[in-house]
Amino acid sequence: PCALSLAAPVVVAAANTALARLGLLPISATALEQLTAVRHVLLDKTGTLTTGRPEIAVRVLRSGASDPALLAIAAALERGSSHPLALAFRTHENAAVQAEQIRETPGQGVEGRVEGRHYRLGRAEFLGEEAAADGLCLADQDGLLAAFAVHDAVRPDARAAVDALRGLGLGVEIASGDATGAVSRVARELGIARWQARLSPAAKVARLEALQAAGTPVLMVGDGINDAPVLAAADVSIVLRSGSALAQTAGDLLLLDSAWLAVPRAVAVAHRARQVLRQNLAWAAAYNLVAIPIAALGWLPPWLAALGMSASSILVVLNARRVRA
């Protein structure tokens, strides 16, 4: 019965090797199995579909404020954050401008004190303002100071990866906490019809649960602290290596490089592994049903039974090698 006991482990080992060649490290023991059931993909935008190297344009909303001073205040507030939008301000840091009592609200923004004044950086609603600005806004206790338009280029292979996911029969959707204009631009560029912007972490989880309630297993791909709750709640999730530590602990697979095409290829590997596993189990079960009674009745000499056992084991191992990326 060696072939029967080897049928599943050799396929799992081959599939994990294939995932490793794609740059994916399984964190969860059930990741491979769950990938085979996926029917819909939820995607974060910033740092996931985009490069995570955004450029910033400043629109001053109060006279007397200068671009360098506003950027330095924003950089001081964002200094402790690992979000890609926060990293965009790093090049504008000024050692003379330091923030204290910093508090971050996931999916909304960050606040703190700079030179004795209280500042908030984030969405307009987080600032308590009815701003006509789309993007990040900076305000102090006297009101709005500036709006920051952030442009982040789409990853070069993102369109091919999205098309490949659709080619596998999966629905694709963007669920982002970013501004409407930025999300719609990326959705158009990638040909994604369904997208949602300005989502809080709780709203992302609500969208995921709505899909699951309809009987749709979901793959979530993200990288930020804001994505951690939905990554943990998804049927299976992939986290980028550049993502936050909290997101990585919530994910099922870790994407070790920036090759976005690894995502659809991982789904294809999982489907191929399931097919090969079923073949191995069917062959091993049929072989044992026939061979064991014949051997037990003494109709086979020991040398031939030993040869048959080895041959059947070699067959399932060789068949498992068909699982490749």
Tab-separated table of C-alpha atoms in Angstrom:
chain	number	residue	atom	x	y	z
A	1	PRO	CA	0.000	0.000	0.000
A	2	CYS	CA	2.962	2.410	-0.262
A	3	ALA	CA	1.537	4.138	-3.326
A	4	LEU	CA	-1.633	5.022	-1.424
A	5	SER	CA	0.289	6.537	1.485
A	6	LEU	CA	2.530	8.517	-0.879
A	7	ALA	CA	-0.229	9.751	-3.209
A	8	ALA	CA	-1.044	12.966	-1.311
A	9	PRO	CA	2.287	13.975	0.351
A	10	VAL	CA	4.298	13.898	-2.881
A	11	VAL	CA	1.736	16.123	-4.622
A	12	VAL	CA	1.723	18.634	-1.750
A	13	ALA	CA	5.533	18.695	-1.738
A	14	ALA	CA	5.625	19.212	-5.514
A	15	ALA	CA	3.024	21.995	-5.326
A	16	ASN	CA	4.879	23.798	-2.524
A	17	THR	CA	8.073	23.573	-4.585
A	18	ALA	CA	6.222	25.077	-7.548
A	19	LEU	CA	4.920	27.906	-5.371
A	20	ALA	CA	8.421	28.557	-4.062
A	21	ARG	CA	9.710	28.847	-7.639
A	22	LEU	CA	7.016	31.456	-8.224
A	23	GLY	CA	8.227	33.395	-5.184
A	24	LEU	CA	5.350	32.391	-2.897
A	25	LEU	CA	5.887	31.064	0.608
A	26	PRO	CA	2.923	29.203	2.154
A	27	ILE	CA	2.308	30.387	5.716
A	28	SER	CA	-0.908	28.483	6.355
A	29	ALA	CA	-1.126	24.679	6.072
A	30	THR	CA	-4.474	25.006	4.262
A	31	ALA	CA	-3.391	27.665	1.735
A	32	LEU	CA	-2.950	25.262	-1.180
A	33	GLU	CA	-6.297	23.564	-0.597
A	34	GLN	CA	-8.138	26.880	-0.227
A	35	LEU	CA	-6.663	28.234	-3.467
A	36	THR	CA	-8.459	25.513	-5.413
A	37	ALA	CA	-11.853	26.751	-4.160
A	38	VAL	CA	-11.383	30.467	-4.951
A	39	ARG	CA	-14.003	32.064	-7.223
A	40	HIS	CA	-13.433	35.785	-6.600
A	41	VAL	CA	-10.395	38.000	-5.974
A	42	LEU	CA	-10.401	41.169	-3.866
A	43	LEU	CA	-7.448	43.467	-4.483
A	44	ASP	CA	-6.040	46.321	-2.476
A	45	LYS	CA	-4.670	49.171	-4.600
A	46	THR	CA	-1.806	51.117	-3.043
A	47	GLY	CA	1.361	49.039	-2.873
A	48	THR	CA	-0.483	46.022	-4.264
A	49	LEU	CA	-1.618	46.951	-7.771
A	50	THR	CA	0.645	49.998	-7.771
A	51	THR	CA	4.389	50.270	-7.293
A	52	GLY	CA	4.163	51.754	-3.799
A	53	ARG	CA	6.412	54.651	-4.839
A	54	PRO	CA	3.923	57.513	-5.087
A	55	GLU	CA	4.698	61.088	-6.101
A	56	ILE	CA	3.113	64.032	-4.277
A	57	ALA	CA	1.715	67.306	-5.590
A	58	VAL	CA	0.730	69.999	-3.071
A	59	ARG	CA	-2.314	72.273	-3.315
A	60	VAL	CA	-2.088	75.011	-0.698
A	61	LEU	CA	-5.490	75.870	0.794
A	62	ARG	CA	-4.423	78.652	3.171
A	63	SER	CA	-2.350	81.632	2.172
A	64	GLY	CA	0.992	82.037	3.875
A	65	ALA	CA	1.901	78.350	3.933
A	66	SER	CA	4.741	77.079	1.769
A	67	ASP	CA	5.027	73.703	0.047
A	68	PRO	CA	8.263	72.640	1.837
A	69	ALA	CA	6.855	73.528	5.271
A	70	LEU	CA	3.597	71.663	4.657
A	71	LEU	CA	5.414	68.596	3.326
A	72	ALA	CA	7.788	68.626	6.311
A	73	ILE	CA	4.843	68.636	8.759
A	74	ALA	CA	3.152	65.793	6.874
A	75	ALA	CA	6.413	63.824	6.808
A	76	ALA	CA	6.835	64.282	10.565
A	77	LEU	CA	3.326	62.936	11.199
A	78	GLU	CA	3.887	59.968	8.894
A	79	ARG	CA	7.388	59.154	10.127
A	80	GLY	CA	6.372	56.052	12.091
A	81	SER	CA	3.997	54.597	9.496
A	82	SER	CA	4.889	51.883	6.966
A	83	HIS	CA	1.972	52.598	4.618
A	84	PRO	CA	3.117	53.285	1.011
A	85	LEU	CA	1.452	56.698	1.090
A	86	ALA	CA	3.367	57.506	4.258
A	87	LEU	CA	6.622	56.410	2.655
A	88	ALA	CA	6.036	58.957	-0.116
A	89	PHE	CA	6.636	61.752	2.391
A	90	ARG	CA	10.025	60.387	3.543
A	91	THR	CA	11.954	62.401	0.968
A	92	HIS	CA	10.455	65.592	2.431
A	93	GLU	CA	11.537	64.983	6.038
A	94	ASN	CA	13.162	67.860	7.889
A	95	ALA	CA	15.189	67.008	10.984
A	96	ALA	CA	14.142	70.301	12.566
A	97	VAL	CA	10.447	69.377	12.314
A	98	GLN	CA	9.456	66.699	14.836
A	99	ALA	CA	6.005	65.365	15.703
A	100	GLU	CA	4.871	64.254	19.164
A	101	GLN	CA	1.878	62.382	20.565
A	102	ILE	CA	1.300	60.726	17.188
A	103	ARG	CA	-1.831	58.601	16.898
A	104	GLU	CA	-2.816	56.684	13.770
A	105	THR	CA	-6.397	55.694	12.945
A	106	PRO	CA	-6.337	52.767	10.444
A	107	GLY	CA	-8.013	53.625	7.180
A	108	GLN	CA	-8.533	57.276	8.171
A	109	GLY	CA	-5.336	59.176	8.930
A	110	VAL	CA	-2.818	60.271	11.534
A	111	GLU	CA	-2.646	63.137	14.041
A	112	GLY	CA	-0.053	64.636	16.354
A	113	ARG	CA	1.564	67.807	17.645
A	114	VAL	CA	4.263	69.729	15.774
A	115	GLU	CA	5.868	72.732	17.481
A	116	GLY	CA	2.980	72.934	19.932
A	117	ARG	CA	0.209	72.857	17.311
A	118	HIS	CA	-2.169	69.967	16.711
A	119	TYR	CA	-2.232	68.648	13.144
A	120	ARG	CA	-4.300	66.002	11.353
A	121	LEU	CA	-3.406	64.325	8.065
A	122	GLY	CA	-5.837	62.047	6.238
A	123	ARG	CA	-9.278	62.008	4.707
A	124	ALA	CA	-11.391	65.137	4.829
A	125	GLU	CA	-13.949	63.441	7.088
A	126	PHE	CA	-11.163	62.430	9.484
A	127	LEU	CA	-10.173	66.083	9.676
A	128	GLY	CA	-13.770	67.064	10.368
A	129	GLU	CA	-13.859	69.149	7.203
A	130	GLU	CA	-16.201	69.292	4.236
A	131	ALA	CA	-13.312	69.560	1.810
A	132	ALA	CA	-13.681	69.644	-1.934
A	133	ALA	CA	-10.299	67.941	-2.187
A	134	ASP	CA	-9.846	64.349	-3.292
A	135	GLY	CA	-6.851	62.795	-1.592
A	136	LEU	CA	-4.958	63.462	1.613
A	137	CYS	CA	-5.650	66.695	3.483
A	138	LEU	CA	-3.638	68.439	6.183
A	139	ALA	CA	-5.300	70.603	8.833
A	140	ASP	CA	-4.465	72.271	12.124
A	141	GLN	CA	-6.807	73.535	14.830
A	142	ASP	CA	-7.725	76.505	12.629
A	143	GLY	CA	-8.831	74.439	9.621
A	144	LEU	CA	-7.483	73.123	6.334
A	145	LEU	CA	-3.930	73.899	5.285
A	146	ALA	CA	-3.322	71.820	2.165
A	147	ALA	CA	-4.398	68.924	0.004
A	148	PHE	CA	-1.911	66.383	-1.329
A	149	ALA	CA	-2.574	64.714	-4.675
A	150	VAL	CA	-0.766	61.388	-4.695
A	151	HIS	CA	0.014	59.575	-7.951
A	152	ASP	CA	1.253	55.991	-7.834
A	153	ALA	CA	2.068	54.140	-11.059
A	154	VAL	CA	0.484	50.762	-11.754
A	155	ARG	CA	2.801	47.757	-11.587
A	156	PRO	CA	3.989	46.772	-15.085
A	157	ASP	CA	2.652	43.200	-14.883
A	158	ALA	CA	-0.603	44.003	-13.059
A	159	ARG	CA	-2.753	44.107	-16.221
A	160	ALA	CA	-1.440	40.728	-17.419
A	161	ALA	CA	-2.043	39.246	-13.960
A	162	VAL	CA	-5.615	40.565	-13.813
A	163	ASP	CA	-6.324	39.195	-17.290
A	164	ALA	CA	-4.861	35.831	-16.248
A	165	LEU	CA	-7.095	35.718	-13.170
A	166	ARG	CA	-10.138	36.391	-15.322
A	167	GLY	CA	-8.915	33.696	-17.732
A	168	LEU	CA	-9.133	31.231	-14.834
A	169	GLY	CA	-12.805	32.143	-14.425
A	170	LEU	CA	-12.340	34.332	-11.357
A	171	GLY	CA	-14.102	37.599	-10.643
A	172	VAL	CA	-11.754	40.509	-9.934
A	173	GLU	CA	-12.565	43.544	-7.788
A	174	ILE	CA	-10.667	46.419	-6.166
A	175	ALA	CA	-11.461	47.200	-2.520
A	176	SER	CA	-9.410	50.227	-1.511
A	177	GLY	CA	-9.360	52.861	1.170
A	178	ASP	CA	-7.875	55.405	-1.236
A	179	ALA	CA	-9.554	58.364	-2.900
A	180	THR	CA	-12.181	57.768	-5.566
A	181	GLY	CA	-10.218	59.419	-8.354
A	182	ALA	CA	-7.078	57.361	-7.752
A	183	VAL	CA	-8.969	54.063	-7.521
A	184	SER	CA	-11.058	54.727	-10.629
A	185	ARG	CA	-7.907	55.571	-12.607
A	186	VAL	CA	-6.238	52.278	-11.677
A	187	ALA	CA	-9.450	50.332	-12.347
A	188	ARG	CA	-9.719	51.824	-15.838
A	189	GLU	CA	-6.072	51.126	-16.568
A	190	LEU	CA	-6.447	47.483	-15.552
A	191	GLY	CA	-9.874	46.969	-17.092
A	192	ILE	CA	-11.543	46.175	-13.760
A	193	ALA	CA	-15.243	47.032	-13.863
A	194	ARG	CA	-16.057	46.561	-10.168
A	195	TRP	CA	-14.223	48.737	-7.667
A	196	GLN	CA	-14.857	50.540	-4.409
A	197	ALA	CA	-12.962	53.454	-2.857
A	198	ARG	CA	-12.850	55.147	0.531
A	199	LEU	CA	-13.389	51.828	2.312
A	200	SER	CA	-12.507	51.531	5.986
A	201	PRO	CA	-11.051	48.229	7.237
A	202	ALA	CA	-14.523	47.303	8.537
A	203	ALA	CA	-16.106	48.119	5.163
A	204	LYS	CA	-13.607	45.852	3.396
A	205	VAL	CA	-14.531	43.014	5.735
A	206	ALA	CA	-18.237	43.726	5.122
A	207	ARG	CA	-17.724	43.439	1.355
A	208	LEU	CA	-15.827	40.179	1.838
A	209	GLU	CA	-18.563	38.751	4.063
A	210	ALA	CA	-21.216	39.704	1.512
A	211	LEU	CA	-19.391	37.651	-1.124
A	212	GLN	CA	-18.920	34.732	1.256
A	213	ALA	CA	-22.586	34.840	2.261
A	214	ALA	CA	-23.448	34.390	-1.425
A	215	GLY	CA	-21.331	31.215	-1.447
A	216	THR	CA	-18.294	32.737	-3.170
A	217	PRO	CA	-14.872	31.735	-1.773
A	218	VAL	CA	-12.584	34.782	-1.879
A	219	LEU	CA	-8.864	35.347	-2.367
A	220	MET	CA	-7.667	38.644	-0.860
A	221	VAL	CA	-4.407	40.273	-1.962
A	222	GLY	CA	-3.070	43.173	0.111
A	223	ASP	CA	-0.133	44.602	1.989
A	224	GLY	CA	-1.115	47.237	4.554
A	225	ILE	CA	-2.148	47.455	8.181
A	226	ASN	CA	-5.611	48.454	6.960
A	227	ASP	CA	-5.832	45.157	5.056
A	228	ALA	CA	-5.035	42.917	8.036
A	229	PRO	CA	-8.681	42.304	9.115
A	230	VAL	CA	-9.883	41.397	5.618
A	231	LEU	CA	-6.763	39.287	4.948
A	232	ALA	CA	-7.484	37.283	8.098
A	233	ALA	CA	-11.191	36.880	7.239
A	234	ALA	CA	-10.683	35.817	3.600
A	235	ASP	CA	-10.859	32.165	2.585
A	236	VAL	CA	-7.236	32.505	1.485
A	237	SER	CA	-4.988	35.563	1.302
A	238	ILE	CA	-1.710	36.645	-0.268
A	239	VAL	CA	0.472	39.333	1.311
A	240	LEU	CA	3.302	41.166	-0.407
A	241	ARG	CA	6.745	41.009	1.199
A	242	SER	CA	6.791	44.798	1.286
A	243	GLY	CA	3.624	44.739	3.397
A	244	SER	CA	3.335	45.497	7.091
A	245	ALA	CA	4.221	42.877	9.706
A	246	LEU	CA	0.582	42.803	10.858
A	247	ALA	CA	-0.625	42.060	7.320
A	248	GLN	CA	1.961	39.302	6.924
A	249	THR	CA	0.820	37.548	10.094
A	250	ALA	CA	-2.777	37.648	8.807
A	251	GLY	CA	-1.955	36.176	5.369
A	252	ASP	CA	-1.835	32.586	4.129
A	253	LEU	CA	0.857	33.063	1.480
A	254	LEU	CA	3.727	35.546	1.318
A	255	LEU	CA	4.743	36.925	-2.095
A	256	LEU	CA	8.500	37.194	-1.794
A	257	ASP	CA	9.137	39.370	-4.851
A	258	SER	CA	7.245	41.825	-7.011
A	259	ALA	CA	6.247	39.337	-9.724
A	260	TRP	CA	2.491	39.919	-9.678
A	261	LEU	CA	1.946	37.202	-12.288
A	262	ALA	CA	2.750	34.719	-9.514
A	263	VAL	CA	-0.781	35.231	-8.152
A	264	PRO	CA	-2.733	33.702	-11.079
A	265	ARG	CA	-0.001	31.112	-11.578
A	266	ALA	CA	-0.368	30.039	-7.939
A	267	VAL	CA	-4.096	29.477	-8.482
A	268	ALA	CA	-3.290	27.431	-11.594
A	269	VAL	CA	-0.738	25.364	-9.633
A	270	ALA	CA	-3.345	24.635	-6.954
A	271	HIS	CA	-5.866	23.435	-9.549
A	272	ARG	CA	-3.243	21.253	-11.236
A	273	ALA	CA	-2.203	19.820	-7.880
A	274	ARG	CA	-5.792	18.861	-7.086
A	275	GLN	CA	-6.148	17.138	-10.449
A	276	VAL	CA	-2.891	15.204	-10.034
A	277	LEU	CA	-3.795	14.284	-6.443
A	278	ARG	CA	-7.082	12.781	-7.600
A	279	GLN	CA	-5.234	10.812	-10.291
A	280	ASN	CA	-2.742	9.490	-7.733
A	281	LEU	CA	-5.430	8.463	-5.274
A	282	ALA	CA	-7.525	6.788	-7.985
A	283	TRP	CA	-4.530	4.859	-9.342
A	284	ALA	CA	-3.233	3.836	-5.902
A	285	ALA	CA	-6.671	2.731	-4.688
A	286	ALA	CA	-7.361	0.692	-7.849
A	287	TYR	CA	-3.900	-0.856	-7.742
A	288	ASN	CA	-4.280	-1.898	-4.103
A	289	LEU	CA	-7.781	-3.276	-4.611
A	290	VAL	CA	-6.403	-5.581	-7.291
A	291	ALA	CA	-2.852	-6.291	-6.128
A	292	ILE	CA	-3.281	-6.890	-2.388
A	293	PRO	CA	-5.837	-9.760	-2.720
A	294	ILE	CA	-3.678	-11.407	-5.411
A	295	ALA	CA	-0.584	-11.171	-3.211
A	296	ALA	CA	-2.495	-12.352	-0.115
A	297	LEU	CA	-3.703	-15.429	-1.972
A	298	GLY	CA	-0.121	-16.340	-2.820
A	299	TRP	CA	-0.575	-15.995	-6.554
A	300	LEU	CA	2.486	-13.738	-6.845
A	301	PRO	CA	6.085	-14.647	-5.946
A	302	PRO	CA	7.625	-12.269	-3.369
A	303	TRP	CA	10.055	-10.766	-5.843
A	304	LEU	CA	7.252	-9.790	-8.219
A	305	ALA	CA	5.147	-8.333	-5.380
A	306	ALA	CA	8.144	-6.245	-4.235
A	307	LEU	CA	8.722	-5.058	-7.803
A	308	GLY	CA	5.054	-4.110	-8.172
A	309	MET	CA	5.096	-2.184	-4.895
A	310	SER	CA	8.165	-0.186	-5.946
A	311	ALA	CA	6.795	0.459	-9.433
A	312	SER	CA	3.482	1.766	-8.083
A	313	SER	CA	5.280	4.124	-5.690
A	314	ILE	CA	7.548	5.414	-8.452
A	315	LEU	CA	4.495	6.033	-10.640
A	316	VAL	CA	2.746	8.320	-8.131
A	317	VAL	CA	6.005	10.209	-7.495
A	318	LEU	CA	6.591	10.759	-11.214
A	319	ASN	CA	2.972	11.828	-11.701
A	320	ALA	CA	3.354	14.375	-8.882
A	321	ARG	CA	6.241	15.962	-10.787
A	322	ARG	CA	3.668	17.172	-13.337
A	323	VAL	CA	2.684	19.833	-10.800
A	324	ARG	CA	4.887	22.700	-11.873
A	325	ALA	CA	4.550	26.450	-12.124
